Amino acid sequence: MAATPATPGVVPGRLDAADYAANFADLHPDFDPHEAAVAADRCYFCHDAPCIAACPTEIDIPLFIRQIATGQPEAAARTIFDQNILGGMCARVCPTETLCEEACVREAAEGKPVEIGRLQRFATDRGMAEGHPFARAAPTGKRVAVVGAGPAGLACAHRLAMHGHDVVVHDARPKPGGLNEYGIAAYKTPGGFARAEVDWLLAIGGIELRHGTALGREIGLDALRADYDAVFLGVGLPGVNGLDLGGSVALRDAVDFIAGLRQTADLSTLPVGRDVVVIGGGMTAIDAAVQSKLLGAREVTIVYRRGRARMKASRVEQDHATDAGVRIVTNARPVNDPAAPAGHVAFDYVDDDQTPTGERFHLPADQVLVAIGQRLDDAPGGLAQEGGKIAVSGAGRTSLPGVWAGGDCAAGGEDLTVTAVAQGRDAAEDIHASLTR
Amino acid sequence: MADLSTDFVGITSPNPFWLASAPPTDKKYNVERAFRAGWGGVVWKTLGEAGPPIVNVNGPRYGAVWGADRRLLGLNNIELITDRPLEVNLREIKEVKRDWPDRAMVVSLMVPCTEDAWKAILPLVEETGADGIELNFGCPHGMSERGMGSAVGQVPEYIEMVTRWCKANTRMPVIVKLTPNITDIRYPARAAKAGGADAVSLINTVSSITSVNLDTMSPEPSIDGKGTHGGYCGPAVKPIALNMVAQIARDPETRGLPISGIGGVTTWRDAAEFLALGAGNVQVCTAAMTYGFRIVQEMAAGLSHWMDEKGHTSVADVVGRAVPNVTDWQYLNLNYVTKARIDQDSCIKCGRCYAACEDTSHQAISMSPERVFEVIDAECVACNLCVNVCPVEDCITMERLPAGATDLRTGLTVTDTPADWTQHPNNPAARAAE
Ligand SMILES: Cc1cc2nc3c(=O)[nH]c(=O)nc-3n(C[C@H](O)[C@H](O)[C@H](O)COP(=O)(O)OP(=O)(O)OC[C@H]3O[C@@H](n4cnc5c(N)ncnc54)[C@H](O)[C@@H]3O)c2cc1C
Ligand SMILES: Cc1cc2nc3c(=O)[nH]c(=O)nc-3n(C[C@H](O)[C@H](O)[C@H](O)COP(=O)(O)O)c2cc1C
Ligand code: SF4
C-alpha cells in the first residue's frame, strides 16, 4: 500500500502525483501583460528612488518599470541586466520585502509596495526569451580564473567576458549555478530555470566551464595565480555547522537534504519523515521545513534558539512557512537527553541570553534537519580571514595580490544571491581596471 | 431631500440627467431601458431627412484612450447620425413618449441647410408628441463634409438662419447643440440666441485622432488600413466643456440663455460642476456607454446627497452659483500671496515635488540626505506644480501668507488690499487704484 502523510518513519511517496505537482509549482507565477501594466502604473517614478539604493545591485528600478509601463519589457530587461546579469534569478529569490520593496515609498504610504520583484520577473522572462543581450569587447588577451560557478562567480565571469577577457570557471560540482542549482527552494525556481539561466548567461562567449574541478583537490591557488592574470574566488560556504545530540537521533544536514530535492527527477522517490523537526532560523531552515511539508510530512516544526524577531529569515518567509502549516517554536535549544523517549528530540526553553529557563520538552521526530549555518571549511591557504570568511577590502580584494573574492565566502556580505551578484560584478570591474591599467 | 426635478425651457424631467443624442438613445429598446434605470430624459439619436437611410462604416467606429487599468479616459467615434429609417424612429419616439410622459423627450435633428428640408421634418417630429428639438450643429465628421453638422456649427450666420427657420416652423422649444471645434464658443452661442434659440447644449465631440497603429501606420480606429478624424468625448473632454459652458454663462450677450451641459459627465460631482457653471441640466453619453444605464442611480443619489449637505433644495438653486467667480486673468488679485507647505507627517518621500520644482520650475524645494523635502519660501512662486504631482492628497497645500507677513521671494509686505493687473505699475494701461 502507498504511503500517506500518516505513515511512520522516513518514507517516499506520501502524496499522489497531482499533489507533488501542485505543491512544487511556481510560488509567484509570471504576471500577464495586463497585470504587469497595472502593477507598473503604481510606480511613482520617485526622484533618486530609495528602491535603487536598497537593491544591492542598484538596478534602475523606476526606469525599468516605466519601460514595462510603456510596453517594452525587453528594454526593461536590458536595464536590469546592465546592473544584474542574474536579474532573472534575483526576481525569483530576492527577499524583496527586506530590500527594494521595503524601501518603496508606497510601502511607507500604504503598506503595499510596488511589486518590484514580480515586475522584474515579467521583464527578465521576456528579455531572456530574446536571446543574450550583450556583446563582448575586443579581446584583451588576458585570462582570469574564477573558482565557483555560483551567482558570485557567474556574475564576475560574465562581466569579465564582456570586457574582452577570457575566463575559465572551475567548479567542484557536476553542474554550474551554485546554490541557484542546489539550494534555492524548488518552488521559487521551477522548470529548470537555474540551468537555463546559466546557459543564457554563457551565450556571451569567452567563458569556459570546468566541472568537477575543486580548488584544493584538482587545482591549487598558487597554480591558478601562476597560470592566470587574476583569480576570483566565489566558492560560497561549502561546509556546514554540525550539531551533536549524542547519537540518540539521526541528524541530516538541511542543505544536503535540499540539494537532493533540487536534483531529483521524481519527487515521489524522496523519503521524508512523518514528524520532521528543523533546527535553525534562517532561509535554509524555512526552505527545509516548507519543502518537507510539501513532500507530505504530517508535522513539521522549526525550533529556533532565539526570538522570532531575530530569525534571519524575513517575516514574509516565516509567514510563508506558517501558512504552509509549519509550526515555529522559538527560544528553545536542542539538548542531548538520554532520557528522551525513543524517536524524540529534547529541547530546553531558553531566555534571550540563552540561559535555560528550566523547562524541557520533547518533540517526536522521524527526521531532524539541521540548518544552523554554513561555513567556509578549508579556505585556500595563505588568505587572510575574518570571522571564518575570506577577508576582503574594496571591491573584493583579498590579502593576496591578484586574488579577489566575493559572495558568501567573502567577509561582510549578506549571504544573498543578489549580494553575491553585486560583489562578483564589482570585483570584475576592479579586476578589469587592474588588468587594463 | 433635495428636489431633483427640473424645468428646462419648459421641458420637465424628474432629474437633470438626460442621455445625450448618441447610440444609447437610438431606439425604443435602449431608451426604455434607460427610463427604467432612472434617466430623467433623452435626446433621441439625431434624425436625418426622409429617404434612404444613412450608411455607417462596417468596420470599427470607436477608438479610445485608456489608463493603465483600461479605465476609459476618452472615446472617439466616426459614427454618423441614425442609420435607421426615419419613420421607424418617429414611430418609436411617439410610443416611448406616450408610455413615459414624465420623462423629457427631445429629438435631435440634422437635415440639409435649406428651409424646405427643415419645414418638411418639423411637423413629423411635432406629431410624435416630443417635448422639443435639438439642432445637431456639432458632429465633426461624416456629416460636416455634406454641409451639415459642424459645417453649419462653425458658421454663426448659418446657425442663426437655421435656428430662425425652426422657430418659425414649430411650437417646440429649440435647443441648439454647439460644436467645440471653433476658436471662440461665444460667437455660435450668440448666433443661436439671435436666431431665437430657447437654449444651447454643449459640447458635441472634439475633432481627434486617438492613436496611430505603429505597425500598420494607420490611425485608429482603422478601416482597412485607413482612418479618419473622429469626435472625442468622455472624461478627457470635461475641462474643455466646462470652460465653454462658463464662457456662455458669463458672456453679457448670452447671459441667462439656458444651457444643457454636455461633455465627460461621469459622476454626480461632474454634473454639479456643470450646474454650478450655469448649465440647467446635463447630458451624458460616454459614461453610459462605458458603464451602462445604472450609473444614473449614483449620479442622482450623489447630487441629492450633496445638495442636502449644502442646503440646496432645488436644482435651480445650484445653477450658476460659480459663474460670478469666473473672471478674466486681469482681474485676479495679485496681492493674494501663497506658498507651498509640505506636511512632513504625510510625506512619503517620493521626491516628485523636488524633481518637478528643481527640473521644471523654480528650484524652490530642498532635499536633504534623509529625503526630507522643504519649501524654500524665498524661491517659491506658488505655481502649484508640486501640489499637482504629489501622489498624496493634501500632503502639499498652498497656504496664504497673512497680511503683514513678508514674502521672502519679493521682499514685499503682504497686504490684504486686493490689486489686479489693471492697477499694476508694470501695466502700461494701468489705471490708478481708487
Ligand atoms: C537552502 C538555501 C536557500 C537559500 N535561499 C535564498 C533565497 O531564497 N534568496 C537569496 O537571496 N538567497 C538565498 N540563499 C543564499 C544564496 O543562495 C547564497 O547567498 C548565494 O548562492 C551565494 O552565492 P555564491 O556564488 O557566493 O556561492 P554559492 O551559490 O554557494 O556557489 C559557490 C560555488 O562554488 C563551488 N565550490 C565550492 N567550493 C569549491 C572549491 N573548493 N572548488 C571549486 N568550486 C567550489 C560550489 O560547487 C558552488 O557552485 C539560500 C541559501 C541556502 C543554503
Ligand atoms: C458614438 C457616438 C455617437 C454620437 N452621435 C451623436 C449624434 O448623432 N448626434 C449628436 O448630437 N451627438 C452625438 N454624439 C455626441 C454626444 O451626444 C455628446 O455630445 C458627446 O459624446 C459628449 O458627451 P460625453 O462626454 O458624455 O460622451 C455622439 C457621441 C458618440 C460617442
Ligand atoms: S509651488 Fe511651484 S515654485 Fe513653489 S515649491 Fe511648489 S513647484 Fe516649486
PDB file of C-alpha atoms in Angstrom, chain A residues 131-211:
ATOM      1  CA  GLY A 131      18.462  35.754 -26.504  1.00  0.00           C
ATOM      2  CA  HIS A 132      21.610  37.094 -24.909  1.00  0.00           C
ATOM      3  CA  PRO A 133      21.672  40.901 -24.940  1.00  0.00           C
ATOM      4  CA  PHE A 134      25.382  41.709 -24.576  1.00  0.00           C
ATOM      5  CA  ALA A 135      28.329  41.596 -26.938  1.00  0.00           C
ATOM      6  CA  ARG A 136      31.954  41.193 -25.913  1.00  0.00           C
ATOM      7  CA  ALA A 137      34.514  43.938 -26.228  1.00  0.00           C
ATOM      8  CA  ALA A 138      37.588  43.318 -28.342  1.00  0.00           C
ATOM      9  CA  PRO A 139      39.766  40.548 -26.840  1.00  0.00           C
ATOM     10  CA  THR A 140      42.295  41.774 -24.307  1.00  0.00           C
ATOM     11  CA  GLY A 141      44.380  38.612 -24.306  1.00  0.00           C
ATOM     12  CA  LYS A 142      44.065  38.457 -20.515  1.00  0.00           C
ATOM     13  CA  ARG A 143      42.920  35.272 -18.776  1.00  0.00           C
ATOM     14  CA  VAL A 144      41.110  35.149 -15.491  1.00  0.00           C
ATOM     15  CA  ALA A 145      40.344  32.100 -13.353  1.00  0.00           C
ATOM     16  CA  VAL A 146      37.046  32.097 -11.487  1.00  0.00           C
ATOM     17  CA  VAL A 147      36.562  29.466  -8.811  1.00  0.00           C
ATOM     18  CA  GLY A 148      32.936  28.637  -8.142  1.00  0.00           C
ATOM     19  CA  ALA A 149      30.079  28.815 -10.627  1.00  0.00           C
ATOM     20  CA  GLY A 150      27.563  30.242  -8.160  1.00  0.00           C
ATOM     21  CA  PRO A 151      25.987  33.679  -8.527  1.00  0.00           C
ATOM     22  CA  ALA A 152      29.196  35.458  -7.498  1.00  0.00           C
ATOM     23  CA  GLY A 153      31.411  33.544  -9.888  1.00  0.00           C
ATOM     24  CA  LEU A 154      28.966  33.738 -12.784  1.00  0.00           C
ATOM     25  CA  ALA A 155      28.402  37.473 -12.395  1.00  0.00           C
ATOM     26  CA  CYS A 156      32.140  38.032 -12.238  1.00  0.00           C
ATOM     27  CA  ALA A 157      32.831  35.811 -15.249  1.00  0.00           C
ATOM     28  CA  HIS A 158      30.148  37.491 -17.336  1.00  0.00           C
ATOM     29  CA  ARG A 159      31.382  40.984 -16.659  1.00  0.00           C
ATOM     30  CA  LEU A 160      34.974  39.981 -17.371  1.00  0.00           C
ATOM     31  CA  ALA A 161      33.942  38.312 -20.635  1.00  0.00           C
ATOM     32  CA  MET A 162      32.050  41.445 -21.585  1.00  0.00           C
ATOM     33  CA  HIS A 163      35.223  43.462 -21.155  1.00  0.00           C
ATOM     34  CA  GLY A 164      37.025  41.123 -23.543  1.00  0.00           C
ATOM     35  CA  HIS A 165      38.907  38.899 -21.086  1.00  0.00           C
ATOM     36  CA  ASP A 166      38.922  35.102 -21.373  1.00  0.00           C
ATOM     37  CA  VAL A 167      37.537  33.370 -18.341  1.00  0.00           C
ATOM     38  CA  VAL A 168      37.808  29.812 -17.076  1.00  0.00           C
ATOM     39  CA  VAL A 169      35.321  28.913 -14.361  1.00  0.00           C
ATOM     40  CA  HIS A 170      36.264  25.959 -12.159  1.00  0.00           C
ATOM     41  CA  ASP A 171      33.611  24.308 -10.059  1.00  0.00           C
ATOM     42  CA  ALA A 172      33.778  21.300  -7.781  1.00  0.00           C
ATOM     43  CA  ARG A 173      30.260  20.123  -8.574  1.00  0.00           C
ATOM     44  CA  PRO A 174      28.941  18.480 -11.716  1.00  0.00           C
ATOM     45  CA  LYS A 175      26.588  21.362 -12.573  1.00  0.00           C
ATOM     46  CA  PRO A 176      27.010  25.134 -12.577  1.00  0.00           C
ATOM     47  CA  GLY A 177      24.830  27.591 -10.688  1.00  0.00           C
ATOM     48  CA  GLY A 178      25.958  27.043  -7.094  1.00  0.00           C
ATOM     49  CA  LEU A 179      23.051  27.322  -4.713  1.00  0.00           C
ATOM     50  CA  ASN A 180      20.825  28.507  -7.564  1.00  0.00           C
ATOM     51  CA  GLU A 181      21.045  24.936  -8.771  1.00  0.00           C
ATOM     52  CA  TYR A 182      21.408  23.110  -5.465  1.00  0.00           C
ATOM     53  CA  GLY A 183      19.989  25.303  -2.725  1.00  0.00           C
ATOM     54  CA  ILE A 184      17.157  27.684  -3.605  1.00  0.00           C
ATOM     55  CA  ALA A 185      13.698  26.332  -2.767  1.00  0.00           C
ATOM     56  CA  ALA A 186      12.302  24.292  -5.648  1.00  0.00           C
ATOM     57  CA  TYR A 187       9.046  26.276  -5.923  1.00  0.00           C
ATOM     58  CA  LYS A 188      10.960  29.543  -6.368  1.00  0.00           C
ATOM     59  CA  THR A 189      12.742  28.360  -9.457  1.00  0.00           C
ATOM     60  CA  PRO A 190      10.843  25.534 -11.107  1.00  0.00           C
ATOM     61  CA  GLY A 191      11.156  24.348 -14.653  1.00  0.00           C
ATOM     62  CA  GLY A 192      14.931  24.072 -14.776  1.00  0.00           C
ATOM     63  CA  PHE A 193      15.278  27.849 -14.693  1.00  0.00           C
ATOM     64  CA  ALA A 194      18.645  27.860 -12.900  1.00  0.00           C
ATOM     65  CA  ARG A 195      20.275  25.760 -15.603  1.00  0.00           C
ATOM     66  CA  ALA A 196      18.604  27.673 -18.442  1.00  0.00           C
ATOM     67  CA  GLU A 197      19.782  30.954 -16.959  1.00  0.00           C
ATOM     68  CA  VAL A 198      23.399  29.779 -16.827  1.00  0.00           C
ATOM     69  CA  ASP A 199      23.214  28.662 -20.465  1.00  0.00           C
ATOM     70  CA  TRP A 200      21.760  32.019 -21.441  1.00  0.00           C
ATOM     71  CA  LEU A 201      24.466  33.866 -19.492  1.00  0.00           C
ATOM     72  CA  LEU A 202      27.263  31.832 -21.084  1.00  0.00           C
ATOM     73  CA  ALA A 203      25.980  32.732 -24.532  1.00  0.00           C
ATOM     74  CA  ILE A 204      28.072  35.876 -24.325  1.00  0.00           C
ATOM     75  CA  GLY A 205      31.067  33.681 -25.137  1.00  0.00           C
ATOM     76  CA  GLY A 206      34.588  33.704 -23.759  1.00  0.00           C
ATOM     77  CA  ILE A 207      33.697  31.714 -20.649  1.00  0.00           C
ATOM     78  CA  GLU A 208      34.882  28.132 -20.301  1.00  0.00           C
ATOM     79  CA  LEU A 209      33.255  25.999 -17.607  1.00  0.00           C
ATOM     80  CA  ARG A 210      35.250  23.205 -15.984  1.00  0.00           C
ATOM     81  CA  HIS A 211      33.231  20.918 -13.771  1.00  0.00           C
TER      82      HIS A 211
END
